[in-house]
Coordinates of C-alpha atoms and ligand atoms in Angstrom, one line a residue:
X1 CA 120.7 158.1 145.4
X2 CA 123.9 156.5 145.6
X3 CA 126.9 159.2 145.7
X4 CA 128.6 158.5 142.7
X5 CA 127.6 158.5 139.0
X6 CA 128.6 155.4 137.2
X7 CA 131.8 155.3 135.7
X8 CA 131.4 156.5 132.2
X9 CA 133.0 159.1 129.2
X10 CA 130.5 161.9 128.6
X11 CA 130.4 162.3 125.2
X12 CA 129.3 166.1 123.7
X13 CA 128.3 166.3 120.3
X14 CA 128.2 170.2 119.6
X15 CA 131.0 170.9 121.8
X16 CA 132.2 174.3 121.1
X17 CA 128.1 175.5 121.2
X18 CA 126.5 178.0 124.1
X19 CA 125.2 175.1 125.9
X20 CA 128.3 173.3 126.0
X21 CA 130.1 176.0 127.5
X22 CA 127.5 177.8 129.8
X23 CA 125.6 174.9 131.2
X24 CA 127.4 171.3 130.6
X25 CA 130.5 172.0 131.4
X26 CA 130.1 173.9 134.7
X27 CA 127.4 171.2 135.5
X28 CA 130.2 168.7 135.4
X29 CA 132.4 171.2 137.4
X30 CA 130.0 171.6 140.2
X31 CA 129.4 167.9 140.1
X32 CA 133.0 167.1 140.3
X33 CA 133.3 170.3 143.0
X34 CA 130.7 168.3 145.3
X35 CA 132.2 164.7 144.8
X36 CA 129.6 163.5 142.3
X37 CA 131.8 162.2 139.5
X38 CA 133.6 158.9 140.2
X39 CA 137.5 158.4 139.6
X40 CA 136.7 156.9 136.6
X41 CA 135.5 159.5 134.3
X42 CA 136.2 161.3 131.2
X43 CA 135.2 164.0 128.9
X44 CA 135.1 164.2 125.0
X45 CA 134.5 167.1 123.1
X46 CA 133.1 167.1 119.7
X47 CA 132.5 169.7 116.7
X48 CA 133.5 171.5 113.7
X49 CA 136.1 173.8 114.7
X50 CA 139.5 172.4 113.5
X51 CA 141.4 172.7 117.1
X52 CA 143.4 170.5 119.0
X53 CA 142.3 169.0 122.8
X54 CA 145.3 171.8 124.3
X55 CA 143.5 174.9 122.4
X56 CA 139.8 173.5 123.3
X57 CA 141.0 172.6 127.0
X58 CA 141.9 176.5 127.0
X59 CA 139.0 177.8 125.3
X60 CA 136.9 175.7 127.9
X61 CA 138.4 176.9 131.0
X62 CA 138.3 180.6 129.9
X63 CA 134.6 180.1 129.1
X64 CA 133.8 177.7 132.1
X65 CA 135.2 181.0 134.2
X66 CA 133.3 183.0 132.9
X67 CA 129.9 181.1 133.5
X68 CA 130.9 180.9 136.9
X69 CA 131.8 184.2 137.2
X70 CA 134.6 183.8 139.4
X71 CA 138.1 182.5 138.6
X72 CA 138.3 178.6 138.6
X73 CA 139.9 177.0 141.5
X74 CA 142.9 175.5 139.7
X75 CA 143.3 172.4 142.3
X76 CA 138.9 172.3 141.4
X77 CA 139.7 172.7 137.6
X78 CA 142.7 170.2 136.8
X79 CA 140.7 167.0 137.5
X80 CA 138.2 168.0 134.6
X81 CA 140.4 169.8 132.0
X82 CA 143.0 166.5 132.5
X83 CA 140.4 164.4 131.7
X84 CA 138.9 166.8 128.2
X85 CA 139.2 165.5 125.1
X86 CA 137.9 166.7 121.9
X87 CA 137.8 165.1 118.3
X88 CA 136.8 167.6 115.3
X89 CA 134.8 167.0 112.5
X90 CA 131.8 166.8 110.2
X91 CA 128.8 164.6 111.8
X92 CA 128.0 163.1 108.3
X93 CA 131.0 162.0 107.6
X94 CA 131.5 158.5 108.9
X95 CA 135.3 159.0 109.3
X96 CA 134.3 161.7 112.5
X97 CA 132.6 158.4 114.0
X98 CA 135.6 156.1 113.6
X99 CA 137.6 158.8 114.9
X100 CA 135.4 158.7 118.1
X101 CA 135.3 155.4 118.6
X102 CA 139.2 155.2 118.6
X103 CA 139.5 157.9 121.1
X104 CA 136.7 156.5 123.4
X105 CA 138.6 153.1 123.3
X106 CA 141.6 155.0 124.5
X107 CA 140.5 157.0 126.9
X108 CA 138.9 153.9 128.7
X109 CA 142.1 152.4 128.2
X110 CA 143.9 155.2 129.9
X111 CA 141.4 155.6 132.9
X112 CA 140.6 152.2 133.3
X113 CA 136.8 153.3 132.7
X114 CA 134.6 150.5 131.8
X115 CA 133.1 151.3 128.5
X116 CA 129.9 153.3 129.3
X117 CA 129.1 156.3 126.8
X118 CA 126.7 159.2 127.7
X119 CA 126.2 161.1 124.3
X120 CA 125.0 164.5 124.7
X121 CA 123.4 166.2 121.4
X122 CA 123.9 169.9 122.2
X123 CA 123.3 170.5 118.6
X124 CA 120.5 171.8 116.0
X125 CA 117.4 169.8 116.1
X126 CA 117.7 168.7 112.3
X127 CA 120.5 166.8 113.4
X128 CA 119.6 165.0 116.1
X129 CA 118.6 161.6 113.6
X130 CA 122.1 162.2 111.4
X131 CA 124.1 162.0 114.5
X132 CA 121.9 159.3 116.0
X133 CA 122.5 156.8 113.1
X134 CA 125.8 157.8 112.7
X135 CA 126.6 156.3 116.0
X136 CA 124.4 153.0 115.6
X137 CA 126.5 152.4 111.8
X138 CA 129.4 152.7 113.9
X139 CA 128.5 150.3 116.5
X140 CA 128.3 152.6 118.8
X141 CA 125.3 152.0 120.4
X142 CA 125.4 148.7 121.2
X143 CA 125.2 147.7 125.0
X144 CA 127.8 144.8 124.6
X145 CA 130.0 145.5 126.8
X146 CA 128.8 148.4 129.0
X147 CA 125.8 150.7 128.8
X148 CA 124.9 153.5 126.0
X149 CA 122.7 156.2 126.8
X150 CA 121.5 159.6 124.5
X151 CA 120.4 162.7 125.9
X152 CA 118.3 164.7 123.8
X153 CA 117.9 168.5 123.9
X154 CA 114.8 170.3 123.0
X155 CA 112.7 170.9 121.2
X156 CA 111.8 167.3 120.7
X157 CA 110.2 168.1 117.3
X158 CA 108.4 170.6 115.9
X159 CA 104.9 169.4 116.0
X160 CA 102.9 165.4 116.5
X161 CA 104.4 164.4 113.3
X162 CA 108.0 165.7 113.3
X163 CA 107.8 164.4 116.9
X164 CA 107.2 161.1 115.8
X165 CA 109.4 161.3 112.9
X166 CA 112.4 161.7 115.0
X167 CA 111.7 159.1 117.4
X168 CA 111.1 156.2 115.0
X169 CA 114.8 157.5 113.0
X170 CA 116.0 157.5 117.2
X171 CA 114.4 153.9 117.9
X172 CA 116.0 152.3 114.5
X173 CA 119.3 152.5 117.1
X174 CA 118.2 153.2 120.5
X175 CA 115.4 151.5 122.9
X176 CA 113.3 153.7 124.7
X177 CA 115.5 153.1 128.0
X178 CA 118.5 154.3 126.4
X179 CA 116.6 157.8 125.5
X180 CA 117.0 160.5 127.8
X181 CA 115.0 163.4 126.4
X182 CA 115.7 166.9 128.4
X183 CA 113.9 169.5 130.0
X184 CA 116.0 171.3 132.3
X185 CA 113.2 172.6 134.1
X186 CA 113.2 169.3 135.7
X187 CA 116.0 169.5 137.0
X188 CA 114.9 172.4 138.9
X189 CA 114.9 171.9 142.6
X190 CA 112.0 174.2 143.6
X191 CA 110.1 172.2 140.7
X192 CA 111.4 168.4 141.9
X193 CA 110.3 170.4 145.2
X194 CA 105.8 170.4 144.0
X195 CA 106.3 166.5 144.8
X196 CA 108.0 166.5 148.0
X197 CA 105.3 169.1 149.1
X198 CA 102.5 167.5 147.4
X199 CA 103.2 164.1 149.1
X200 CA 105.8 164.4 151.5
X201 CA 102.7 166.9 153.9
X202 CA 99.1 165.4 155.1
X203 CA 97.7 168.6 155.1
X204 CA 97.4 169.9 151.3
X205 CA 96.7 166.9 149.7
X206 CA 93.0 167.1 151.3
X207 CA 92.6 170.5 149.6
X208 CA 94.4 169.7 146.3
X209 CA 90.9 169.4 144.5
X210 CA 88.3 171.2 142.9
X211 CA 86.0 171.3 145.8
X212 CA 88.4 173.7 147.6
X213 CA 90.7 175.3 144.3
X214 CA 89.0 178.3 142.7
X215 CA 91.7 178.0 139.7
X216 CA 96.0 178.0 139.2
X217 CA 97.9 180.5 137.9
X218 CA 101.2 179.7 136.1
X219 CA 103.9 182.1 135.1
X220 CA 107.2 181.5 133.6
X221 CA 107.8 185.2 132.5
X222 CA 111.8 186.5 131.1
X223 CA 112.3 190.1 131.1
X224 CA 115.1 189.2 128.1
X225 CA 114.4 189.3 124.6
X226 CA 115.3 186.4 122.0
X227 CA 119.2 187.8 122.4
X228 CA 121.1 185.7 119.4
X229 CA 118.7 182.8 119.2
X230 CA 116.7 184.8 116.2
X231 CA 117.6 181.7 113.9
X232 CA 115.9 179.4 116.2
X233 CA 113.3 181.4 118.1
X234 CA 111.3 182.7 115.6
X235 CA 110.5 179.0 113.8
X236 CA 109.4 177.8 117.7
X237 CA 107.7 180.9 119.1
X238 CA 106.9 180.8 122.8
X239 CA 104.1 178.0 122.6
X240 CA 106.3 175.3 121.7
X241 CA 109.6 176.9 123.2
X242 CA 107.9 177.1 127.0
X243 CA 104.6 176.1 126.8
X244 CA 104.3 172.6 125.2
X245 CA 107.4 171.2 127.3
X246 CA 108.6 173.4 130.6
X247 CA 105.2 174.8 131.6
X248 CA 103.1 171.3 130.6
X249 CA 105.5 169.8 133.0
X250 CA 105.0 172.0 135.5
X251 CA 101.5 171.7 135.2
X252 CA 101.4 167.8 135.7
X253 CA 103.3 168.4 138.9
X254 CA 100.8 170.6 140.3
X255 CA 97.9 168.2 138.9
X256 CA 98.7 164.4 138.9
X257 CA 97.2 161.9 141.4
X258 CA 99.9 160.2 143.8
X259 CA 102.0 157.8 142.2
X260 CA 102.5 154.5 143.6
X261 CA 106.2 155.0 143.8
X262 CA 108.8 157.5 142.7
X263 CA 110.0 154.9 140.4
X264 CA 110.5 156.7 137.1
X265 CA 107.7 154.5 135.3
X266 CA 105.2 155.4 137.7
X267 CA 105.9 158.7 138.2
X268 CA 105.9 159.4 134.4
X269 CA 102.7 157.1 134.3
X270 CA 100.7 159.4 136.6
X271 CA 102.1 163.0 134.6
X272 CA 101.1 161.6 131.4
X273 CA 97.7 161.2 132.6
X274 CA 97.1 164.5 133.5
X275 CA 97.8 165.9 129.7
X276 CA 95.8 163.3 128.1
X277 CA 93.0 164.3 130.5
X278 CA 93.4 168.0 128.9
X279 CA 90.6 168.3 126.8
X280 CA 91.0 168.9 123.1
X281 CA 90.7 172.6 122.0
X282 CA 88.4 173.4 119.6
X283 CA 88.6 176.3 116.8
X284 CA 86.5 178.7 119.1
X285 CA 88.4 177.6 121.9
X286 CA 91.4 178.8 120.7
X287 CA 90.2 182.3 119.7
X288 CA 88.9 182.6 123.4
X289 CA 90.9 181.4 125.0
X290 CA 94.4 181.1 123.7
X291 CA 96.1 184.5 123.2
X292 CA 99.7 185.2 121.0
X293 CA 101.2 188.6 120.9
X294 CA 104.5 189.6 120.3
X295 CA 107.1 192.4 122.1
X296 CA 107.4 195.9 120.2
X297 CA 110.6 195.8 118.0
X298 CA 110.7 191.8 117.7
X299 CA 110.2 191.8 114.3
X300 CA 113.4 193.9 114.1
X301 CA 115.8 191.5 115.8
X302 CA 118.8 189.6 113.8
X303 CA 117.5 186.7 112.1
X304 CA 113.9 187.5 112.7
X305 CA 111.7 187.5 109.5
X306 CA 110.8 191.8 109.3
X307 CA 107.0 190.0 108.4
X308 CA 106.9 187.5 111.3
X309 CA 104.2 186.2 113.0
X310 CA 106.0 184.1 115.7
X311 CA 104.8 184.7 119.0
X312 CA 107.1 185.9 122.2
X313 CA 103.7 185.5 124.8
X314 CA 101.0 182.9 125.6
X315 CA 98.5 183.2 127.8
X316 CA 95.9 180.5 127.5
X317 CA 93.4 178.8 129.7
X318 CA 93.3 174.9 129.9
X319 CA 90.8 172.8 131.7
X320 CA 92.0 169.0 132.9
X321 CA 88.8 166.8 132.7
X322 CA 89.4 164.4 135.6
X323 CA 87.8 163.7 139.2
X324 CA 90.1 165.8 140.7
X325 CA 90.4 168.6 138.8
X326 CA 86.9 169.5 136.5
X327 CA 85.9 172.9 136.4
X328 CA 89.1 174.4 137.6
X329 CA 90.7 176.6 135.4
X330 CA 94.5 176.6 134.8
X331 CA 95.6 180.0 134.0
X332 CA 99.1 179.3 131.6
X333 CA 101.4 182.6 130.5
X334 CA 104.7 183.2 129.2
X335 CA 106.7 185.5 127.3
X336 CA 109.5 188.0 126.9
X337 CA 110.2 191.0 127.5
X338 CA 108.2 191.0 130.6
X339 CA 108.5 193.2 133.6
X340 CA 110.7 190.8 135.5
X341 CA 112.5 187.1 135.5
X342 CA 109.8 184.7 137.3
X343 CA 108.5 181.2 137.4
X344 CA 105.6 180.6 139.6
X345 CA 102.8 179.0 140.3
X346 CA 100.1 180.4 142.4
X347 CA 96.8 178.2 143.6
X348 CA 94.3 180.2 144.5
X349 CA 91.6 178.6 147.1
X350 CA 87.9 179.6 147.0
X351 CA 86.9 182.2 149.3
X352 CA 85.3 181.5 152.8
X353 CA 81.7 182.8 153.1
X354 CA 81.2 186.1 154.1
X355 CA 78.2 185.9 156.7
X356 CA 80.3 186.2 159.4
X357 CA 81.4 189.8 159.0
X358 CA 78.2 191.1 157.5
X359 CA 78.2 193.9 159.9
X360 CA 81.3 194.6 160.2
X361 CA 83.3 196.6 157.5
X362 CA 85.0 194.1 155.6
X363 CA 83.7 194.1 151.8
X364 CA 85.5 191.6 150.6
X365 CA 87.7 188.5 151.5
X366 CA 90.9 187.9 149.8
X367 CA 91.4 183.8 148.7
X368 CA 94.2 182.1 150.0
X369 CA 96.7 181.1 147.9
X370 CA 99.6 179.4 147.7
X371 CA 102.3 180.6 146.0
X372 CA 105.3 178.1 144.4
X373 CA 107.8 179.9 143.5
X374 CA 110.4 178.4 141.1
X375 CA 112.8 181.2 140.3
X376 CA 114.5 183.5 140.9
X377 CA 113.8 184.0 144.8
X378 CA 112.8 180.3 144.9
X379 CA 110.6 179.7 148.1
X380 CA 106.6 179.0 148.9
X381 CA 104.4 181.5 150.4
X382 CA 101.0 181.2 151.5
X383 CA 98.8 184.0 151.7
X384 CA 95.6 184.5 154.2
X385 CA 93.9 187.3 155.8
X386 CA 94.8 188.1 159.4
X387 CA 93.2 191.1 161.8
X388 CA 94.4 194.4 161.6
X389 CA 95.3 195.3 165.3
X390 CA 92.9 198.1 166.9
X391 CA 89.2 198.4 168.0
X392 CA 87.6 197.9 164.3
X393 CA 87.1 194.7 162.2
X394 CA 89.6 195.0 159.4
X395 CA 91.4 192.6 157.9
X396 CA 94.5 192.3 155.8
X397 CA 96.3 189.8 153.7
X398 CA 99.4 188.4 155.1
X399 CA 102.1 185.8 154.0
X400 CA 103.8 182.9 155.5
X401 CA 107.1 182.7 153.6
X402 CA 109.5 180.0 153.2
X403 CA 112.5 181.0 151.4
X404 CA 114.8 178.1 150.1
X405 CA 117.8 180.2 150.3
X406 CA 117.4 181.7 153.6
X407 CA 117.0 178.0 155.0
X408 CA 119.0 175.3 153.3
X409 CA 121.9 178.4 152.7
X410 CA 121.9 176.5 148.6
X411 CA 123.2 178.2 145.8
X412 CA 120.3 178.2 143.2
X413 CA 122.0 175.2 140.2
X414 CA 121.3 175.5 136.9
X415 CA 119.3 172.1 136.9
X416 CA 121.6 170.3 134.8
X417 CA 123.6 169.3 137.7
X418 CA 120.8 166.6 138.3
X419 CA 119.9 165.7 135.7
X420 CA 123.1 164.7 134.3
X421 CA 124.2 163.0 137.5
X422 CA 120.2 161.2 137.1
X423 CA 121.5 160.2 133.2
X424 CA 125.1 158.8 134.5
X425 CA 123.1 156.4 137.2
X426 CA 120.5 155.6 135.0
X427 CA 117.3 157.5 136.3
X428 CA 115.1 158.5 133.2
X429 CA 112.1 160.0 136.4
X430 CA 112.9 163.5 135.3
X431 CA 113.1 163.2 131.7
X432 CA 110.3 162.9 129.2
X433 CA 108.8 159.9 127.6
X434 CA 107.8 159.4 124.5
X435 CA 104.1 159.2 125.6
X436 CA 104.3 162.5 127.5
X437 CA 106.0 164.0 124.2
X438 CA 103.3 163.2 122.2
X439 CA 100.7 164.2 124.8
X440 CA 102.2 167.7 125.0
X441 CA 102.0 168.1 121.7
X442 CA 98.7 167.1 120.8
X443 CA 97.8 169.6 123.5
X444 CA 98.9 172.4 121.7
X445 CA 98.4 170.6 118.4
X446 CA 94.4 172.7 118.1
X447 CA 96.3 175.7 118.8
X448 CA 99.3 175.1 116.2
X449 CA 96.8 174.2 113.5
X450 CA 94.2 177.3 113.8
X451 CA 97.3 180.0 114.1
X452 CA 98.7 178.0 111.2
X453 CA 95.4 178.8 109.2
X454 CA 94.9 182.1 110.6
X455 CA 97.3 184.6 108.3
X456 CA 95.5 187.3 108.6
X457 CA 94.2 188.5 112.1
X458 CA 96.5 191.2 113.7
X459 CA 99.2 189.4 116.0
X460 CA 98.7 191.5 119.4
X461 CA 101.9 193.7 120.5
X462 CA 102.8 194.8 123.7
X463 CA 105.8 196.8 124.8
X464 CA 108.9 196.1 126.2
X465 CA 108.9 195.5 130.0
X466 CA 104.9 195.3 130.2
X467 CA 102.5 192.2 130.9
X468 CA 101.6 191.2 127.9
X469 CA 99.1 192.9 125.7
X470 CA 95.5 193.9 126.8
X471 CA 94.0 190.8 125.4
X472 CA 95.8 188.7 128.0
X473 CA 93.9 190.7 130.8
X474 CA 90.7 190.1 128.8
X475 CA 90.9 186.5 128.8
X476 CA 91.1 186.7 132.8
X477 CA 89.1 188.8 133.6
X478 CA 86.1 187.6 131.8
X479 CA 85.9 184.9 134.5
X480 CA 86.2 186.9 137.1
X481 CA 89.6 187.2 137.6
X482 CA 92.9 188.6 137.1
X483 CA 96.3 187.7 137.1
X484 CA 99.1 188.1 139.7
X485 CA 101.5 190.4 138.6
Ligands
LIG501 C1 114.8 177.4 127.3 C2 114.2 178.2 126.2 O1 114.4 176.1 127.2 O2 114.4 177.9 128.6 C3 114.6 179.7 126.4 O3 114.5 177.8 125.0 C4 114.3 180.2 127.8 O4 113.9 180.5 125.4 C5 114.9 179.2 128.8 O5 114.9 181.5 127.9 C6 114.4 179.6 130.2 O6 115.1 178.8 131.1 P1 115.4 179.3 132.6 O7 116.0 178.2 133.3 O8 116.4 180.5 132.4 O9 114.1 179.8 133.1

């Protein structure tokens, strides 16, 4: 990693939006704050509200505080609020664009940047293709004279076909290289961490198989409801909100083979494989083993249809039919409203015989496992059974713990820090692909269709601050198992 970004004007489309305010901006401070950003940089702003750059420069620093939570250094601040601009405007109105491209060519003027453009779409899916053509009529997008990049928010469609829809209206101005679609689970340390551990130490990858996994939990549980997102939220639903991007890319950490390098194409290559080796669901399948339910008092929430449907919890059980991994199961659940804020993902390891302590009082043997945990306390432990001191044979389970924050004294990031810094320098490794988009989705794709057909069957509830609804414990437990709560 070199230690500078590229010289380049970050461009925000939906610039007086949440995201704008609680994640990109102070992403670009904390970059700045570390040394990231070069000399040459610069910041426009753009969006409806009729203000000028001295009102949104004041708006921003008020609301960049408060993300932070502490007051702003001034001496920290200045370099990023001197360097703001903002344009306001309609995106389908071509004069907005003309408007942009005037104020980009001056503020490359001013800062002697050479003319490299990051757009950011921080706005409503539906408007992802306006904005995108928008920029390729006004010429934009053409890599003439420096490069053009385009990061995409989520969702990346709504199902295959929108999916598809939106990348052929993307490609009519943008090659593949130039997309730079987001999860900012990626830019997760403890989740960029599942390769280093994978590959960086000799002694798991032996293990990481189904001769010696019993079956992998994953968790990505919020004890927060929907909050303000009602609008959004209740089309998406917690399958294609968590499941079909964060946790799916999660899952092909866990589960790829090695890559030859941690070049971006290969390392993309291998996770792709991993969810076209999921095998398709069928009907029965899904009524099995794919569970929906929904939190008590959802269907009251601002902008939340009173009849919905849309589901706030997953739990579902996929199989990946490859060399590696056939037979194990991988235990996926997510929702709201849960006990507690957690992201984790626990392999559990198949017991050791028993023989030895037949005469002894030990009944049963607890598995090993190996917990990663992603957030909040963001650490690995592994658990395995150790002697209880005294004259008799017991045994109890015990935990190695590695805790990121008690040994590398980091402040947990928001994940966007990287993965803007990977957009300025050109590193597409932690973004999606197309491929992988449309592999995702045809995952869930047997799921989408059957809930879509099924209007009838009683969507599961399950109160506020519990694990999900009884039919989640079910699906576990009918192999034998539970879940780690
Ligand atoms: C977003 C989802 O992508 O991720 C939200 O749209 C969810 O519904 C959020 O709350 C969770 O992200 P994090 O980083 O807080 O775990």
């Amino acid at each position: 990693m070199s230690n500078r970004a590229d010289p380049c004007v970050f461009v925000i489309f939906g610039a007086s939006g949440d995201l704008t305010r609680s994640k990109l901006l102070p992403a670009i401070f904390n970059l700045c704050e570390e040394g990231y950003l070069p000399e040459e940089f610069a910041i426009l702003g753009i969006a409806r509200p009729k203000i000028d750059r001295a009102e949104y420069r004041k708006q921003m620093r008020e609301q960049v505080r408060q993300a932070e939570g502490e007051p702003l250094e001034p001496a920290k601040w200045k370099p990023i609020e001197d360097r703001l601009y903002y344009v306001s405007g309609e995106f389908d109105d071509p004069a907005l664009f003309e408007h942009v491209k005037q104020a980009l060519a001056e503020m490359c003027q001013q800062y002697r940047i050479a003319p490299n453009f990051l757009f950011y779409f921080a706005v409503p899916p539906d408007l992802f293709g306006l904005v995108g053509d928008q920029l390729a009529r006004a010429g934009l997008l053409k890599e003439d004279d420096g490069w053009r990049r385009v990061i995409i928010e989520k969702p990346f469609g709504y199902d295959l076909d929108s999916a598809r829809a939106l990348n052929a209206e993307l490609r009519k101005g943008l090659r593949e290289s130039q997309i730079y679609r987001i999860d900012h689970y990626l830019g997760k340390e403890t989740v960029q961490n599942i390769l280093a551990f994978r590959f960086a130490n000799g002694i798991f990858e032996p293990i990481w198989n189904r001769r010696y996994v019993d079956s992998v939990q994953m968790t990505v549980a919020e004890d927060s409801g929907i909050g303000k997102r009602g609008a959004y939220y209740d089309k998406a639903g917690a399958l294609r909100d968590i499941v079909q991007n964060h946790m799916f890319q999660v899952l092909t950490l866990i589960a790829m083979e090695p890559p030859i390098s941690f070049g971006g194409e290969d390392v993309r290559d291998e996770k792709v494989r991993v969810l076209h080796a999921v095998p398709p669901l069928s009907r029965d399948d899904v009524v099995r083993h794919v569970v929906r339910a929904q939190y008590e008092g959802y269907t009251s929430e601002a902008n939340v249809d009173p009849k919905s449907r849309t589901e706030t919890f997953v739990a579902m059980r996929v199989f990946i039919d490859n060399w590696r991994w056939a037979g194990v199961p991988f235990y996926l659940r997510t929702g709201k409203r849960l006990p507690r804020r957690v992201t984790e993902v626990a392999v559990e390891f198949k017991r050791a015989p028993l023989m030895l302590f037949r005469d002894t009082p030990v009944r049963s043997l607890s598995p090993n496992t190996l917990i990663l945990r992603i957030q909040p306390d963001e650490g690995i432990s592994l658990c395995f059974n150790a002697k209880v001191p005294g004259p008799f044979k017991r045994l109890e389970t015990v935990t190695m713990d590695f805790s990121y924050a008690k040994y590398f004294d980091a402040e947990p990031a928001t994940g966007y820090e990287t993965l803007l810094f990977d957009a300025m320098t050109g590193d597409q490794t932690l973004f999606h692909r197309m491929d992988m988009v449309e592999a995702g989705w045809q995952a869930v794709a047997p799921i989408l269709e059957e809930w879509k057909r099924d209007t009838r069957s009683r969507i599961p509830t399950y109160p506020a601050g519990s694990w999900g609804p009884p039919e989640a414990d079910v699906l576990i437990e009918r192999d034998g198992r539970e879940w780690r709560n």
